[in-house]
C-alpha atoms as one frame of an Amber mdcrd trajectory, in Angstrom:
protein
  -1.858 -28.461  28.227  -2.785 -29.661  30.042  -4.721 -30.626  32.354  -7.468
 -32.253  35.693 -10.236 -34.792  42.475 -11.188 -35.556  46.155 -11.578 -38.247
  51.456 -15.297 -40.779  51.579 -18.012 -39.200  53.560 -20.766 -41.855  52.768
 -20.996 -44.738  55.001 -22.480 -46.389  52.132 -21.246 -49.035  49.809 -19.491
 -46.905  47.144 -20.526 -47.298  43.070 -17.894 -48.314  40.613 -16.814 -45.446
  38.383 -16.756 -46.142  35.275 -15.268 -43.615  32.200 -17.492 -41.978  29.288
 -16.499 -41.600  26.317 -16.380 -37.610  25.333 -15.267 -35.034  23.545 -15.014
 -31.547  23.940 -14.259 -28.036  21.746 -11.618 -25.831  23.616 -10.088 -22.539
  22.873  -7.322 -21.543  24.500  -4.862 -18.423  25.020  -1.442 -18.190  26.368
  -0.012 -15.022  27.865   3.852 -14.557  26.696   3.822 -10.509  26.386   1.095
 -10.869  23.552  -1.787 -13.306  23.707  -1.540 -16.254  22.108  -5.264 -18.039
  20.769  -5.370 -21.638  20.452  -8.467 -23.859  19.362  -8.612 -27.620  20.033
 -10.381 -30.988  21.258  -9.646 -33.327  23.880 -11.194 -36.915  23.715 -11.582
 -39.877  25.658 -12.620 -43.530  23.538 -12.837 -47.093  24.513 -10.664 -48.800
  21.793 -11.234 -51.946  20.559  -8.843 -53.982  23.017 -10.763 -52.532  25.800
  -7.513 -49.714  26.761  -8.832 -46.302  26.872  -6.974 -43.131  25.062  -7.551
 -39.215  25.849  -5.832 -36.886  23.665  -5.292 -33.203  23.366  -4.559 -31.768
  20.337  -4.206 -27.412  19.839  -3.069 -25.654  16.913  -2.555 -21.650  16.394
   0.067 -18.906  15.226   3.210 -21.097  14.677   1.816 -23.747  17.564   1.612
 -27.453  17.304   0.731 -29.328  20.479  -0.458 -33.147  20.844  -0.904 -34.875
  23.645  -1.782 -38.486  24.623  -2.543 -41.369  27.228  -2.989 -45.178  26.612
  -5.157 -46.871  29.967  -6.848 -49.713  31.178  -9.709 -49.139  33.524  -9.568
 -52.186  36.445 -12.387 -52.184  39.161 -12.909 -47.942  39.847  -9.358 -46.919
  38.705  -6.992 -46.704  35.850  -4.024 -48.263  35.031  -1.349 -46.227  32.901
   0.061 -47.714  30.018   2.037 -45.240  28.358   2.030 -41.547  27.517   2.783
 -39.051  25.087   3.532 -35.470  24.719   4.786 -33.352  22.124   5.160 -29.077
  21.346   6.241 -27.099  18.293   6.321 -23.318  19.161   8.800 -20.614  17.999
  12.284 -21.237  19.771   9.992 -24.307  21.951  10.367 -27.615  21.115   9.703
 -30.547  23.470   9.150 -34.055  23.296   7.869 -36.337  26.434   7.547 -39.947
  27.102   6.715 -41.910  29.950   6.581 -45.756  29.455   4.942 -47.731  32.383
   6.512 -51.322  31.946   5.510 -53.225  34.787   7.117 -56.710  33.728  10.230
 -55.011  33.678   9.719 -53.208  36.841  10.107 -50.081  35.504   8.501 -46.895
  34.596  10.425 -44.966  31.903  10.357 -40.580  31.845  12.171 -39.599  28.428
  12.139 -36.079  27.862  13.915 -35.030  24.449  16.617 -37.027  24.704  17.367
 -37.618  28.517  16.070 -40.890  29.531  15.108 -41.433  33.171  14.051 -44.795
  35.056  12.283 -45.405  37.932  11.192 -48.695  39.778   7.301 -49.718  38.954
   4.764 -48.094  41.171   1.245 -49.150  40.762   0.135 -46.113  42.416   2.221
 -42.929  39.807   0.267 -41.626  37.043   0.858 -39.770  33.911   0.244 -35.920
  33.152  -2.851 -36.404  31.684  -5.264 -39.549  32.655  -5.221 -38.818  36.272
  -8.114 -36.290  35.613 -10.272 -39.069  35.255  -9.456 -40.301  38.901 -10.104
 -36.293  39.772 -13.962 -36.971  37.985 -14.254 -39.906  39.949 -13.428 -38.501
  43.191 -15.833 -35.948  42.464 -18.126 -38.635  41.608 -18.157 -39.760  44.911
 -19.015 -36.386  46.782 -15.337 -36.334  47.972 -13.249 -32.763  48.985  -9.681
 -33.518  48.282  -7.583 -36.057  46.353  -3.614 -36.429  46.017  -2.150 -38.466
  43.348   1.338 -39.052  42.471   2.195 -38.330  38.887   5.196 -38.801  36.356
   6.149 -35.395  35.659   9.225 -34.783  33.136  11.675 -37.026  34.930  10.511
 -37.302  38.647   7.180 -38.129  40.119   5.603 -34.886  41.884   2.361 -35.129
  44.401  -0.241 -33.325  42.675  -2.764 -32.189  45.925  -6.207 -30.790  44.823
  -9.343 -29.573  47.306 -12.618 -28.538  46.386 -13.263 -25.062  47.238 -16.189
 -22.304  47.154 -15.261 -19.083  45.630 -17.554 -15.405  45.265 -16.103 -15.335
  41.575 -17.715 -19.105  40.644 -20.137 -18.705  38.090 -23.573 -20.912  38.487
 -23.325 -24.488  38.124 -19.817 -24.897  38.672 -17.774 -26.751  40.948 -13.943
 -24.969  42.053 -11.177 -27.564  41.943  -7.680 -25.794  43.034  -4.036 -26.826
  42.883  -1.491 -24.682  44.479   2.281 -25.220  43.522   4.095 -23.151  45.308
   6.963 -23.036  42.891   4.917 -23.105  39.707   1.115 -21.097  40.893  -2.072
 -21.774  40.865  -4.620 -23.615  39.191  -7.938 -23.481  39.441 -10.439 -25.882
  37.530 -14.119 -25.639  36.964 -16.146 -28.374  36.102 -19.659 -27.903  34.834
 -21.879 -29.411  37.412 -24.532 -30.430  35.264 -22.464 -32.945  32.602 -19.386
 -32.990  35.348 -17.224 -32.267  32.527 -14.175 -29.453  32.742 -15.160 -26.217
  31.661 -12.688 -23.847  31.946  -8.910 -23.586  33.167  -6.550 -20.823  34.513
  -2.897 -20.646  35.521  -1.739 -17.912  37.766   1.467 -17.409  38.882   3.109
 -14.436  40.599   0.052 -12.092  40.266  -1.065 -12.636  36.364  -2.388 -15.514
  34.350  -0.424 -17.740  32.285  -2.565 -19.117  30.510  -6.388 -20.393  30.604
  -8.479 -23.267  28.126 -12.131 -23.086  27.786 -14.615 -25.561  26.809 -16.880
 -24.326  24.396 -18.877 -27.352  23.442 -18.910 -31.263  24.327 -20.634 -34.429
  23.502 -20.734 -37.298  26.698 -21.709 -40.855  25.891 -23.610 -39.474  22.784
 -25.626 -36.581  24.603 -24.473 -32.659  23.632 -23.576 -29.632  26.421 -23.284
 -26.111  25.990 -23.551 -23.457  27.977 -20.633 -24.343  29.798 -19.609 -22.135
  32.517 -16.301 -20.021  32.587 -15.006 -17.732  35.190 -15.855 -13.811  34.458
 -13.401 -11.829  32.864 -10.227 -13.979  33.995  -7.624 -11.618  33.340  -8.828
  -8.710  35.614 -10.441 -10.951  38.340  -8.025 -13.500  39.935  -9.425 -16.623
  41.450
């Protein structure tokens, strides 16, 4: 579950980002003939080494899904140190690793139990920490951002642009991805706490799926009233 921005228009020196701890309430549903609710929490905490985690954990109807990413934050980005993913759904079960080993050289994709390497590349990501780099980008009053991340066993360029949209409730900023061979995502953020609010997968004319925030807590203060697009499954982004 995922999920997750954006070329410098200031002349200005730019600000170090630097992460907040958080953690947010989600509820979720995914579309396979009947609807399928989820409820869940994604974090982000500074352990006590000084690495960084986010995790995603949803549960519902037969569904088990955990999913995790070990960072260090140098300077204004992240460095990935290793990721996991893991589903348990009726006739679904998946397992996914991806090990970044720089003193080998190497950055590891397991999925199940086919094993792919690739040589080290400071710049590829993992399937879930890059969102921070999105928050940053955003940070900076940027449009677009394009990050190269480790998904399953290849690395795919993940391209996402800012956009305005008649369907955006108040306070929210549009972030879309378009895959041509897996749909479209579109991402709001709530303007206010800049935190992700609400997230939809189309594909071929219907939704997939979509995860809302429903509450959060940022560096110790609370948000509500996040905002989520109208009626999602009638109104396409």
């Amino acid at each position: 579950m995922t999920a997750l921005l954006l070329t410098s228009v200031f002349s200005l020196p730019v600000v170090a980002y630097e992460p907040e701890p958080f953690e947010l309430e989600l509820e979720g549903f995914f579309y396979r003939g009947l609807a399928v609710r989820v409820i869940g929490t994604q974090t982000l905490e500074q352990r006590s080494d000084g690495s960084w985690r986010m995790e995603v954990t949803a549960r519902g109807p037969f569904i088990r899904m955990e999913e995790r990413s070990d960072f260090r934050w140098e300077g204004d980005t992240l460095v990935p140190l290793g990721y996991r993913y893991s589903l348990r759904a009726p006739f679904e079960r998946e397992e996914r690793r991806v090990r970044f080993q720089p003193e080998n050289n190497r950055i590891r994709a397991e999925v199940n139990d086919r094993r792919t390497d690739h040589d080290y590349d400071p710049d590829w990501y993992d399937p879930l920490s890059y969102t921070l780099l999105l928050a940053r980008d955003m940070d900076r009053g940027l449009n677009g951002s394009e990050f190269m991340v480790v998904d399953r066993h290849n690395a795919r360029q993940y391209i996402f642009e800012q956009i305005e949209h008649r369907r955006a409730p108040d306070g929210a900023v549009v972030i879309a991805q378009q895959e041509p061979d897996r749909g479209d995502t579109f991402i709001l953020f709530d303007r206010a706490s800049m935190l992700p609010s609400h997230l939809l997968r189309w594909r071929d004319g219907s939704i997939e799926y979509q995860i809302r925030t429903l509450s959060g807590e940022k560096n110790g203060t609370s948000h509500d009233n996040f905002p989520h697009w109208p009626n999602p499954r009638r109104n396409a982004p």
